[in-house]
mmCIF file of C-alpha atoms and ligand atoms in Angstrom:
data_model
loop_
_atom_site.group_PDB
_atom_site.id
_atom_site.type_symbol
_atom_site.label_atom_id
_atom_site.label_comp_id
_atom_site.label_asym_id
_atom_site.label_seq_id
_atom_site.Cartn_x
_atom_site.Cartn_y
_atom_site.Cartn_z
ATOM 1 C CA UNK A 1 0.000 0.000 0.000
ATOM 2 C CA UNK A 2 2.692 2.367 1.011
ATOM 3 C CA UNK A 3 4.792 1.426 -1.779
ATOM 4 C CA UNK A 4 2.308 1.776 -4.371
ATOM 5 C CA UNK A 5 1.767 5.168 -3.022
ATOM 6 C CA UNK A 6 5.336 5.976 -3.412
ATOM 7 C CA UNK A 7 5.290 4.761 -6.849
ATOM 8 C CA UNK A 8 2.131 6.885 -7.755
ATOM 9 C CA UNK A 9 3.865 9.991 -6.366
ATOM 10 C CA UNK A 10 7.284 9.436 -7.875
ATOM 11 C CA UNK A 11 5.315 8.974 -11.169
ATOM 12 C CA UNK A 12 3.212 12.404 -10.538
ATOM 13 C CA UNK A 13 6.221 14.534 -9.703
ATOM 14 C CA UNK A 14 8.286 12.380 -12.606
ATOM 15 C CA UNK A 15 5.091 13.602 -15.255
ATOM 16 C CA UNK A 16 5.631 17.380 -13.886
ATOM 17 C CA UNK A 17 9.126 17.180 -14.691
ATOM 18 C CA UNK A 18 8.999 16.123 -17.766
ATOM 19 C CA UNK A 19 6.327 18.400 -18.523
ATOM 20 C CA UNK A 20 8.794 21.420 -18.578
ATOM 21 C CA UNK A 21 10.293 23.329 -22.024
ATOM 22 C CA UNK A 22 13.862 23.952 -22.884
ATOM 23 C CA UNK A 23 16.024 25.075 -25.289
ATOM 24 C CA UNK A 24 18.131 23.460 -27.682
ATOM 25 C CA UNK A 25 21.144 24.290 -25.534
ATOM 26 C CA UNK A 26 20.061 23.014 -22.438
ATOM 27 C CA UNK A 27 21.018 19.212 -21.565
ATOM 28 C CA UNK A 28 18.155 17.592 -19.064
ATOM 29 C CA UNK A 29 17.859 14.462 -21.111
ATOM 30 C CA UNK A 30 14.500 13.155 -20.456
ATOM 31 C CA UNK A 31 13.585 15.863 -18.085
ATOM 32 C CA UNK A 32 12.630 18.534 -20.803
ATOM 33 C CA UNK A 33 11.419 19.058 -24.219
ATOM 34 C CA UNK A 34 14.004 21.081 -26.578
ATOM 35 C CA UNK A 35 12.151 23.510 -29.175
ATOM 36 C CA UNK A 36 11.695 20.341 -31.647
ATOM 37 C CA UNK A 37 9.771 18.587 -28.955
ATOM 38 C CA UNK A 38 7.964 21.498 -27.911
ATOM 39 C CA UNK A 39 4.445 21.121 -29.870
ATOM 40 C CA UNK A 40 4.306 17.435 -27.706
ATOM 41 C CA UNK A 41 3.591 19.737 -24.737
ATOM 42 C CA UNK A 42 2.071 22.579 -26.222
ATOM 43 C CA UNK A 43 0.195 21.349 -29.703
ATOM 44 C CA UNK A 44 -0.167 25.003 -30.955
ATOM 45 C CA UNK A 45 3.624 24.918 -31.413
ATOM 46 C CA UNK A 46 3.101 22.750 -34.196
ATOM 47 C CA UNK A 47 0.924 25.046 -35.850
ATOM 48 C CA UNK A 48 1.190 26.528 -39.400
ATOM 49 C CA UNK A 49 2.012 30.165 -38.274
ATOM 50 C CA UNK A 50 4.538 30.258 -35.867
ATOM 51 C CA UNK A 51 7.507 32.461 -35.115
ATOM 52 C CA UNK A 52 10.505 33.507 -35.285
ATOM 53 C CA UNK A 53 10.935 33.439 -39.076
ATOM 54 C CA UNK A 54 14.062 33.743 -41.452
ATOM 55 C CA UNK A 55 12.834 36.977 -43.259
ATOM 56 C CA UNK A 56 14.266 36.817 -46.870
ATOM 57 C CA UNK A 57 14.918 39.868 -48.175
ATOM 58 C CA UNK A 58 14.391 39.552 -51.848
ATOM 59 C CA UNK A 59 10.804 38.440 -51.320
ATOM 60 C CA UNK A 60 9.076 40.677 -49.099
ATOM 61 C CA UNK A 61 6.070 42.832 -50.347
ATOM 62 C CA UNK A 62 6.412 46.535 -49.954
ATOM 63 C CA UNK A 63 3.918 47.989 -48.791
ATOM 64 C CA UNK A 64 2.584 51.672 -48.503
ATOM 65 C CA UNK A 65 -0.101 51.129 -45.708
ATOM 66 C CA UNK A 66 2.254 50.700 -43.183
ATOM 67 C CA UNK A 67 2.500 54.138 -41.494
ATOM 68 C CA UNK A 68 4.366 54.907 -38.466
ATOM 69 C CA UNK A 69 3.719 53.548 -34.798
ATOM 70 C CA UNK A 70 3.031 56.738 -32.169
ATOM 71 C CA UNK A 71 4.260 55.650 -28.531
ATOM 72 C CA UNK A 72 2.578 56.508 -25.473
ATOM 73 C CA UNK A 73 4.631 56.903 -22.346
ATOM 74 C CA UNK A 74 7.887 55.611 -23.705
ATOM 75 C CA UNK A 75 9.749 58.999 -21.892
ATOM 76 C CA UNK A 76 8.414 58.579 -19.152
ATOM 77 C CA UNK A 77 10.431 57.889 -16.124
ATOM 78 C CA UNK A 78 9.480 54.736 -14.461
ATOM 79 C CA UNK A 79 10.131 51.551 -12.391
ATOM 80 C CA UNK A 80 10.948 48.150 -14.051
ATOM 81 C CA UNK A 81 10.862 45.206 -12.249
ATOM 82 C CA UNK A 82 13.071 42.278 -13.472
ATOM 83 C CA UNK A 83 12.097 38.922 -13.092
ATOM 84 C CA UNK A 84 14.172 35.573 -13.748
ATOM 85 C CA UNK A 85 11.190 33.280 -15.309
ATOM 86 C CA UNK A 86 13.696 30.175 -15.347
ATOM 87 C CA UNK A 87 14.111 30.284 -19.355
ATOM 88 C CA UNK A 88 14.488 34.322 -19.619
ATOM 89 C CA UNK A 89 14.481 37.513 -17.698
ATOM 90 C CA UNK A 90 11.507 39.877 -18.060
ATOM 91 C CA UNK A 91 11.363 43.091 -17.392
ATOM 92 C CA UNK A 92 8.009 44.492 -16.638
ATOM 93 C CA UNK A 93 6.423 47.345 -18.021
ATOM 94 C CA UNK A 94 3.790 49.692 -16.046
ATOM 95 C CA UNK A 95 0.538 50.245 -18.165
ATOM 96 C CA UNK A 96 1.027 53.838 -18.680
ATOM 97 C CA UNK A 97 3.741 52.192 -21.455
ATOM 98 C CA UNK A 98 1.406 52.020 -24.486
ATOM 99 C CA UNK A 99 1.237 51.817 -28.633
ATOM 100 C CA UNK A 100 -0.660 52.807 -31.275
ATOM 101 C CA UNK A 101 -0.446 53.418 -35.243
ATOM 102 C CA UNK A 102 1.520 50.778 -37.076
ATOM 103 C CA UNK A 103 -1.312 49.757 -39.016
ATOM 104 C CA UNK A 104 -2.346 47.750 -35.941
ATOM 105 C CA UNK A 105 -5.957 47.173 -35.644
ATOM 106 C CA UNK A 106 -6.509 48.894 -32.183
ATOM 107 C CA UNK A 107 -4.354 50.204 -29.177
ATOM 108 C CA UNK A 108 -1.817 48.345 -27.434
ATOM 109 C CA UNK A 109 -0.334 48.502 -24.101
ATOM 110 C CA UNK A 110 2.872 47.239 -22.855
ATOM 111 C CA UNK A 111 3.289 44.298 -20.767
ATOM 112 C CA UNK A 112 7.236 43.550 -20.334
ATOM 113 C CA UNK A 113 10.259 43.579 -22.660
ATOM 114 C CA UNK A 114 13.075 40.440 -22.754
ATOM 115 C CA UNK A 115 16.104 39.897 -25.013
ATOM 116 C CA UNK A 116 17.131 36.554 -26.973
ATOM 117 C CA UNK A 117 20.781 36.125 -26.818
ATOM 118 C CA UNK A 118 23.439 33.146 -27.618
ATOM 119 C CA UNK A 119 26.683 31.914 -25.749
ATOM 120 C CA UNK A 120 30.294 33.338 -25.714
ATOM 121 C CA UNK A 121 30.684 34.793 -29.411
ATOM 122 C CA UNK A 122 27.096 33.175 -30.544
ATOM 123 C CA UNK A 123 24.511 35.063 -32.297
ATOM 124 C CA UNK A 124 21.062 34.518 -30.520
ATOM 125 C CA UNK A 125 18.698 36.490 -32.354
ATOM 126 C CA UNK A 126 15.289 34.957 -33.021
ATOM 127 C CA UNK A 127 14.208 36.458 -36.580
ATOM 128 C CA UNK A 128 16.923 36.169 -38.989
ATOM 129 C CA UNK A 129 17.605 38.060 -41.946
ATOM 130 C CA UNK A 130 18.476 36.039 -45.430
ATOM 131 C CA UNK A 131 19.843 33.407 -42.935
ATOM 132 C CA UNK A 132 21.867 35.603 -40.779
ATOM 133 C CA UNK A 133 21.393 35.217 -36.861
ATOM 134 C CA UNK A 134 22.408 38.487 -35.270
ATOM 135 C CA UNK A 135 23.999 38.581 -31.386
ATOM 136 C CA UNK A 136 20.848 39.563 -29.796
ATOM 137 C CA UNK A 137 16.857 40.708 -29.966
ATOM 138 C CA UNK A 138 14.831 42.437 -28.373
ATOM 139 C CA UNK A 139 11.145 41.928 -28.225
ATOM 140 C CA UNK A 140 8.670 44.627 -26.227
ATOM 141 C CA UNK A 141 5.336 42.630 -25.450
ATOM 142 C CA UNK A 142 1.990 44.602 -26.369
ATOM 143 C CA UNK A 143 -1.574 43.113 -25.492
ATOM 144 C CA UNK A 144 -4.577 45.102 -27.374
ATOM 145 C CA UNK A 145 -7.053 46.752 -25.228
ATOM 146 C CA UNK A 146 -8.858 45.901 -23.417
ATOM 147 C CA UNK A 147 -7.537 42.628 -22.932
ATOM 148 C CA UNK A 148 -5.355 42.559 -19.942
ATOM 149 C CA UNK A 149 -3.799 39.155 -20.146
ATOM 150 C CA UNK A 150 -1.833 36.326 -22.647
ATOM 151 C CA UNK A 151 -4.999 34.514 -21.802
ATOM 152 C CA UNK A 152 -7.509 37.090 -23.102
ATOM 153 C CA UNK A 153 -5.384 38.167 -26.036
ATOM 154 C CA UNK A 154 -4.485 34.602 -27.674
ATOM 155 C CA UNK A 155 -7.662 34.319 -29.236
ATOM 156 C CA UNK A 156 -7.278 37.581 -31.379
ATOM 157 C CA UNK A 157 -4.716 37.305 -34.511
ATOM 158 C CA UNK A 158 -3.737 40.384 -33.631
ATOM 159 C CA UNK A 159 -4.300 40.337 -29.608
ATOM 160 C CA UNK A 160 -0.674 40.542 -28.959
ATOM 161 C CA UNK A 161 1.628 43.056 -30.778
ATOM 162 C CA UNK A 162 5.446 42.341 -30.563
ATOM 163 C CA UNK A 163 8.198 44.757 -31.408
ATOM 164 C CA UNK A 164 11.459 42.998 -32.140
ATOM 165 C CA UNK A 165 14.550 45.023 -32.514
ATOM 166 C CA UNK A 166 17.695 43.201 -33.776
ATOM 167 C CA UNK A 167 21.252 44.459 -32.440
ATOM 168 C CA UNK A 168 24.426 45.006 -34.445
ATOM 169 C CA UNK A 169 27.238 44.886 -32.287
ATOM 170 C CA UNK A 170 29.478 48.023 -31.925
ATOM 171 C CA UNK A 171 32.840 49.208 -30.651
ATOM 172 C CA UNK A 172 31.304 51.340 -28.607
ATOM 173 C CA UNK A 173 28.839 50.415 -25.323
ATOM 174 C CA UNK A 174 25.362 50.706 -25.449
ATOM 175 C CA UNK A 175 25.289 53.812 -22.881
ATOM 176 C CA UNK A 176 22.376 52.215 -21.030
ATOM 177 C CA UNK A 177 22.746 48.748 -21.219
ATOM 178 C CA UNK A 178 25.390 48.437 -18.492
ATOM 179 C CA UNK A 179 22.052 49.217 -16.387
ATOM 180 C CA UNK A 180 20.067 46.042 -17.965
ATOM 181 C CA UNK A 181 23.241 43.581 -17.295
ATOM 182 C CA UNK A 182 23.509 45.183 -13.697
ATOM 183 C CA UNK A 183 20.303 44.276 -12.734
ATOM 184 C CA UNK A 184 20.238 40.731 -14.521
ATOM 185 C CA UNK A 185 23.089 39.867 -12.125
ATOM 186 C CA UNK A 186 20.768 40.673 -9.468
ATOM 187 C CA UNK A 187 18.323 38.470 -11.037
ATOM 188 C CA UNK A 188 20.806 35.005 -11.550
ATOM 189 C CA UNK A 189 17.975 31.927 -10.387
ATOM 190 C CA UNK A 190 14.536 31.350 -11.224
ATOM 191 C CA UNK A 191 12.135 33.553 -9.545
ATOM 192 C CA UNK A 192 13.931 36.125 -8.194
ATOM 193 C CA UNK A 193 13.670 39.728 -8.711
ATOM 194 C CA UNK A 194 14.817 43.324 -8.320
ATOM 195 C CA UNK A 195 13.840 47.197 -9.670
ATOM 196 C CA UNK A 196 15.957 49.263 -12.030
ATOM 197 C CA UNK A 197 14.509 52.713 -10.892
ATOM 198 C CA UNK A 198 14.176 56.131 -12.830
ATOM 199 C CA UNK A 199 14.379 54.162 -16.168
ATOM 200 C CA UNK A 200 12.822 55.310 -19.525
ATOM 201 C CA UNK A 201 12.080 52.479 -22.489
ATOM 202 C CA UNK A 202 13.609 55.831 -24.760
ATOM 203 C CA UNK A 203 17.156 54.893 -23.016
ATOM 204 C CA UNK A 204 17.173 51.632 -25.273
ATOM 205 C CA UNK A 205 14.946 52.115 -28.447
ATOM 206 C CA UNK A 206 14.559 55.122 -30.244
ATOM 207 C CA UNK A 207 11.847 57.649 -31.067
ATOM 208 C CA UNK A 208 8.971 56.369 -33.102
ATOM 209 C CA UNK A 209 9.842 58.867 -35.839
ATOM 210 C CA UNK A 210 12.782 57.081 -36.321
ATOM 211 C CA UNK A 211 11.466 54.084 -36.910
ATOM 212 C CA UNK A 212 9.519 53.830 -40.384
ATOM 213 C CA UNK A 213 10.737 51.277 -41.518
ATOM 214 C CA UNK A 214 9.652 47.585 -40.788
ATOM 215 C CA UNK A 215 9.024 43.882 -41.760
ATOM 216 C CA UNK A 216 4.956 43.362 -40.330
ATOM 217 C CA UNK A 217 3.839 39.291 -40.713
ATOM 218 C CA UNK A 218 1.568 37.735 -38.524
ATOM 219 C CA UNK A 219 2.415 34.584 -36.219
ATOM 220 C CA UNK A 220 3.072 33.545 -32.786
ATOM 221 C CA UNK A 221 4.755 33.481 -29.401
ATOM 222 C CA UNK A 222 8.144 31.997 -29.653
ATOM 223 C CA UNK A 223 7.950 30.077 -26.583
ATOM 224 C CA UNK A 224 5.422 27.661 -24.847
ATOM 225 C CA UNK A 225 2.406 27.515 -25.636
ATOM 226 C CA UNK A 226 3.276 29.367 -29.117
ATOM 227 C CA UNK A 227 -0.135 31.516 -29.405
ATOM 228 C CA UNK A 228 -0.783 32.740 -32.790
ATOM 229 C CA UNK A 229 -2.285 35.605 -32.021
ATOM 230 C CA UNK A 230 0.999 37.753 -32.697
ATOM 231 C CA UNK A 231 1.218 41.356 -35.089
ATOM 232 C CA UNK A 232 5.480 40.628 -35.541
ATOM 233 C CA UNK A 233 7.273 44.039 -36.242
ATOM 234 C CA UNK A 234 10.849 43.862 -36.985
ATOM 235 C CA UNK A 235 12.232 47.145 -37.306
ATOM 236 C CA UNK A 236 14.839 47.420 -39.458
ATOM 237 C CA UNK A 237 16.789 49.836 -37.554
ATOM 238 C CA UNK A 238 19.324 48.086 -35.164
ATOM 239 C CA UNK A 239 20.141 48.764 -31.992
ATOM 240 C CA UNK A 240 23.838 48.724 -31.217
ATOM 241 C CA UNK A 241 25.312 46.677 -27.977
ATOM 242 C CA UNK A 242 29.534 45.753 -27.475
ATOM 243 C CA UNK A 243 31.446 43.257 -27.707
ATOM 244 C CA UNK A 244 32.067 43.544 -23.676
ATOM 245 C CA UNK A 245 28.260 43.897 -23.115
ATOM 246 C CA UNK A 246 27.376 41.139 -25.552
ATOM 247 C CA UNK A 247 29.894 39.070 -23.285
ATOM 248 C CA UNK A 248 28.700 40.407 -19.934
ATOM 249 C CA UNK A 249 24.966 39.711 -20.964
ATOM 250 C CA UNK A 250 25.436 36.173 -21.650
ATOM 251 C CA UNK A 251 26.807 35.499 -18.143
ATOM 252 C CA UNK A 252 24.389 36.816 -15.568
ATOM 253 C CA UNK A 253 21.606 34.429 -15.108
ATOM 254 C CA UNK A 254 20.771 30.728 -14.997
ATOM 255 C CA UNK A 255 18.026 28.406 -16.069
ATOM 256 C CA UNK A 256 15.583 27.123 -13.649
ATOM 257 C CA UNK A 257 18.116 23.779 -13.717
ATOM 258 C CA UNK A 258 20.974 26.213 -13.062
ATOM 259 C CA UNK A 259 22.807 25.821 -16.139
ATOM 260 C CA UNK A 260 24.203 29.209 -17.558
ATOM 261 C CA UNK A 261 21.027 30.930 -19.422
ATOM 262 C CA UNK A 262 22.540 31.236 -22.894
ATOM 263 C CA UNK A 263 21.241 30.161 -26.510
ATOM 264 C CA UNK A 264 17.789 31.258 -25.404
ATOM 265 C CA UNK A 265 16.523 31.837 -28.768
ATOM 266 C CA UNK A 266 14.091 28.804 -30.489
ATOM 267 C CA UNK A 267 14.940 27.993 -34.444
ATOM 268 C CA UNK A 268 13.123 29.523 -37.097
ATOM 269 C CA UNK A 269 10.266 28.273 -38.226
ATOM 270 C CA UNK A 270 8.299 27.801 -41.499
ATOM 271 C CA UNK A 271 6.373 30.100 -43.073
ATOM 272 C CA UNK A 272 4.006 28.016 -44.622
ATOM 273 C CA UNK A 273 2.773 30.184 -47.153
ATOM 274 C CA UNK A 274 2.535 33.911 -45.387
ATOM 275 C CA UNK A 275 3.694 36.735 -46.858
ATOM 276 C CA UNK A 276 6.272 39.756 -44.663
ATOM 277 C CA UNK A 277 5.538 42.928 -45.670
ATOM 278 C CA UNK A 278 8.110 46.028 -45.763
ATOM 279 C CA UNK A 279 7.166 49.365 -45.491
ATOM 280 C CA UNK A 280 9.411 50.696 -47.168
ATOM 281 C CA UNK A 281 10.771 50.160 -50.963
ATOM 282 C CA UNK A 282 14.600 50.223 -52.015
ATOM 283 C CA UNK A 283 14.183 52.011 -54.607
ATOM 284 C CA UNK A 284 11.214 54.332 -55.982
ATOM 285 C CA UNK A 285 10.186 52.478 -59.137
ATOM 286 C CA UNK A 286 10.189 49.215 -56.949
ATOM 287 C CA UNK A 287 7.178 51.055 -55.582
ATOM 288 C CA UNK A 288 5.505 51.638 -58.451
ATOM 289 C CA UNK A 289 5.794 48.323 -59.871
ATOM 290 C CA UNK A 290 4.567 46.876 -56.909
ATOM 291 C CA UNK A 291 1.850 49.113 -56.041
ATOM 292 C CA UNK A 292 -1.079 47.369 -56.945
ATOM 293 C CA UNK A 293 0.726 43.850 -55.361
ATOM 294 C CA UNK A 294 1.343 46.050 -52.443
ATOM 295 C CA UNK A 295 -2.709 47.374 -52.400
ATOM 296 C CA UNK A 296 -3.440 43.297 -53.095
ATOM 297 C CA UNK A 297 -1.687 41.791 -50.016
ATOM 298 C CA UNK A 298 -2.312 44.609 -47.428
ATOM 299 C CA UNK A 299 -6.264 43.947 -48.185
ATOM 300 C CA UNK A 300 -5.436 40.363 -47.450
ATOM 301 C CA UNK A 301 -3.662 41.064 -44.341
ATOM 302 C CA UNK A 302 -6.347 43.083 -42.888
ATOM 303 C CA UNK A 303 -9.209 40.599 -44.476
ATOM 304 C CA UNK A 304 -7.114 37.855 -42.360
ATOM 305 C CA UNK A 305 -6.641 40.356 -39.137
ATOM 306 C CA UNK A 306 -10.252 40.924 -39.048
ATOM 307 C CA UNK A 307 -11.965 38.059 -40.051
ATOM 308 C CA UNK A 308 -10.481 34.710 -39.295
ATOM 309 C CA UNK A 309 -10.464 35.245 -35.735
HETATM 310 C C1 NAG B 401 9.702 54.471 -8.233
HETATM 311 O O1 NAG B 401 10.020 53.979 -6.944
HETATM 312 C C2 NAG B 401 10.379 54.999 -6.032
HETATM 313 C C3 NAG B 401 10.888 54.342 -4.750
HETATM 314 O O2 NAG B 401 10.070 53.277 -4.391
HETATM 315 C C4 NAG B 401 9.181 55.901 -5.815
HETATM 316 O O3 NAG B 401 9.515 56.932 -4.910
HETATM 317 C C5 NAG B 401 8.775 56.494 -7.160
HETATM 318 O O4 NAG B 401 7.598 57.265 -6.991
HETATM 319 C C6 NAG B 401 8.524 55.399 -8.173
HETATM 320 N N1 NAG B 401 8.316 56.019 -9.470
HETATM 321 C C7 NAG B 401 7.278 55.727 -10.246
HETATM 322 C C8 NAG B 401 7.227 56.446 -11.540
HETATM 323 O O5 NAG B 401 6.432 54.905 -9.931
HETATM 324 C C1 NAG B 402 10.530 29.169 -11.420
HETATM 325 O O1 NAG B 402 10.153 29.667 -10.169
HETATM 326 C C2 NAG B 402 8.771 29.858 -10.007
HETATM 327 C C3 NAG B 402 8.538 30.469 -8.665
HETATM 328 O O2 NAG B 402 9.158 31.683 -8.572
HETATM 329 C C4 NAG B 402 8.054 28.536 -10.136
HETATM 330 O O3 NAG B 402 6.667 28.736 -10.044
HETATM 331 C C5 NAG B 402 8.392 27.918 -11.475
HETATM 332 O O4 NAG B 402 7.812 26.644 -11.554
HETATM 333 C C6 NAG B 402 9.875 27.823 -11.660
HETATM 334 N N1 NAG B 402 10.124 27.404 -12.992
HETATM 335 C C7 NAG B 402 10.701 26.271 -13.288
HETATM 336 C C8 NAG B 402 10.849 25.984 -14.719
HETATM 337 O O5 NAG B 402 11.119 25.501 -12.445
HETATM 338 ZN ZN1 ZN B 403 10.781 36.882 -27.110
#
């Protein structure tokens, strides 16, 4: 009787364990499921419009309905809490943080921001671009109003909005980074958490008006359970980080196992038939010839935001 007990329990807590995600870099054998074993956990992972994407250059549609984004609260001085979540470090955003414009269908406000980054001289962006990985990315989570949670938002196409930056690095530091990597080495194990005061999201990406340029497609969370309810904008301005940041980034935390947190990125994943817009052409007569495409696929992309929900 006892023993049978103690079987059913080890069995229980043996289920739970296994029932946990990792990534590709992470060794826990039979413990976890790496990013290919992911949609065995979490079947929407195995859906057709998932993310991150390689974005090929040569075949995105320009578009001309793709105005601007206006931010909301962006200068504003506030306090971030950071949180090690066992597979990344979030940093939370208060909801005075908010978005609108972009040719998203409603307004946005900000939940939390997190990076993607690889090991010791490894890239670890999520998108790439015509194959290339780049050393980090930065995504800043949006749910539409009013929804105020993942939960609410998964059901709309467009319930979430992500921003992804990618970063080029530099000889020169990122002058406010050294603040981020400061307070992810308060943050090294799962669940614990600290406050960067007096910050301002315009200390890491710039002013909207600087940013009119971007890749828009539509697909999902990159990490368990994968909703596809995600508006994807990758600008293509970079944002610059060191060598010696890039280094000191990679080091601070662990996963929830305790293994160093690095390679937290999942591989790219097929696109199945959507189509990445630009908005903005190469050259002018690129525009013109692809006007009327452009006119084509943005009606599709809004017949799909609107009515296949
Ligand atoms: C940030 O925290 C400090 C100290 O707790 C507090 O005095 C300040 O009002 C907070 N600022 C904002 C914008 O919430
Ligand atoms: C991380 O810690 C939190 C508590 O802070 C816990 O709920 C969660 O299960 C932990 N994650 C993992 C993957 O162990
Ligand atoms: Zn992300």
């Amino acid at each position: 009787m006892h023993f049978s007990l103690y079987l059913l329990t080890f069995f229980y807590l043996r289920s739970r364990a296994t029932a946990e995600w990792c990534y590709q870099s992470q060794t826990c054998d039979d413990t976890c499921k790496d990013p290919s074993r992911w949609a065995a956990l979490f079947p929407r992972c195995g859906g057709l419009r998932q993310s991150p994407i390689n974005i090929v250059t040569n075949k995105v549609h320009f578009s001309s309905a793709l105005p601007p984004f206006s931010f909301i609260g962006h200068a504003d001085l506030i306090n971030i809490t950071v949180e090690n979540k066992g597979h990344s470090a979030h940093f939370a955003l208060p909801l005075s943080v908010r978005l609108t414009g972009g040719a998203l269908p409603g307004h946005y406000r900000a939940a939390q921001f997190h990076f993607h980054w690889g090991g010791s001289g490894r890239p670890g962006s999520e998108h790439t671009l015509d194959g290339e990985r780049f050393p980090m990315e930065l995504h800043i989570v949006h749910i539409k109003e009013p929804y105020s949670s993942l939960e609410e938002a998964e059901h709309d196409m467009a319930g979430i909005a992500l921003l992804a930056f990618l970063f080029e690095e530099t000889i020169d530091d990122h002058p406010h980074l050294d603040t981020i990597i400061a307070a992810l080495g308060q943050v090294q194990n799962n669940g614990s958490s600290t406050v960067i005061p007096n910050f301002r999201l315009s200390y890491i990406i710039p002013a909207a008006k600087e940013l009119h340029s971007y890749y828009r497609y539509v697909g999902s969370m990159t990490t368990p359970g994968c909703e596809q309810a995600v508006a994807w904008t990758v600008f293509h301005r970079m944002l610059p980080i060191s060598s010696r940041q890039l280094d000191a980034i990679v080091k601070q935390c662990r996963f929830w196992t305790g293994q160093p947190m690095t390679d937290i990125f999942r591989p790219t994943q097929p696109l199945d038939g959507r189509v990445v817009l630009s908005s903005k052409s190469g050259t002018a007569q690129k525009t013109v010839i692809h006007m009327w495409f452009n006119v084509f696929s943005v009606l599709l992309m809004q017949m799909i935001l609107i009515h296949i929900i």
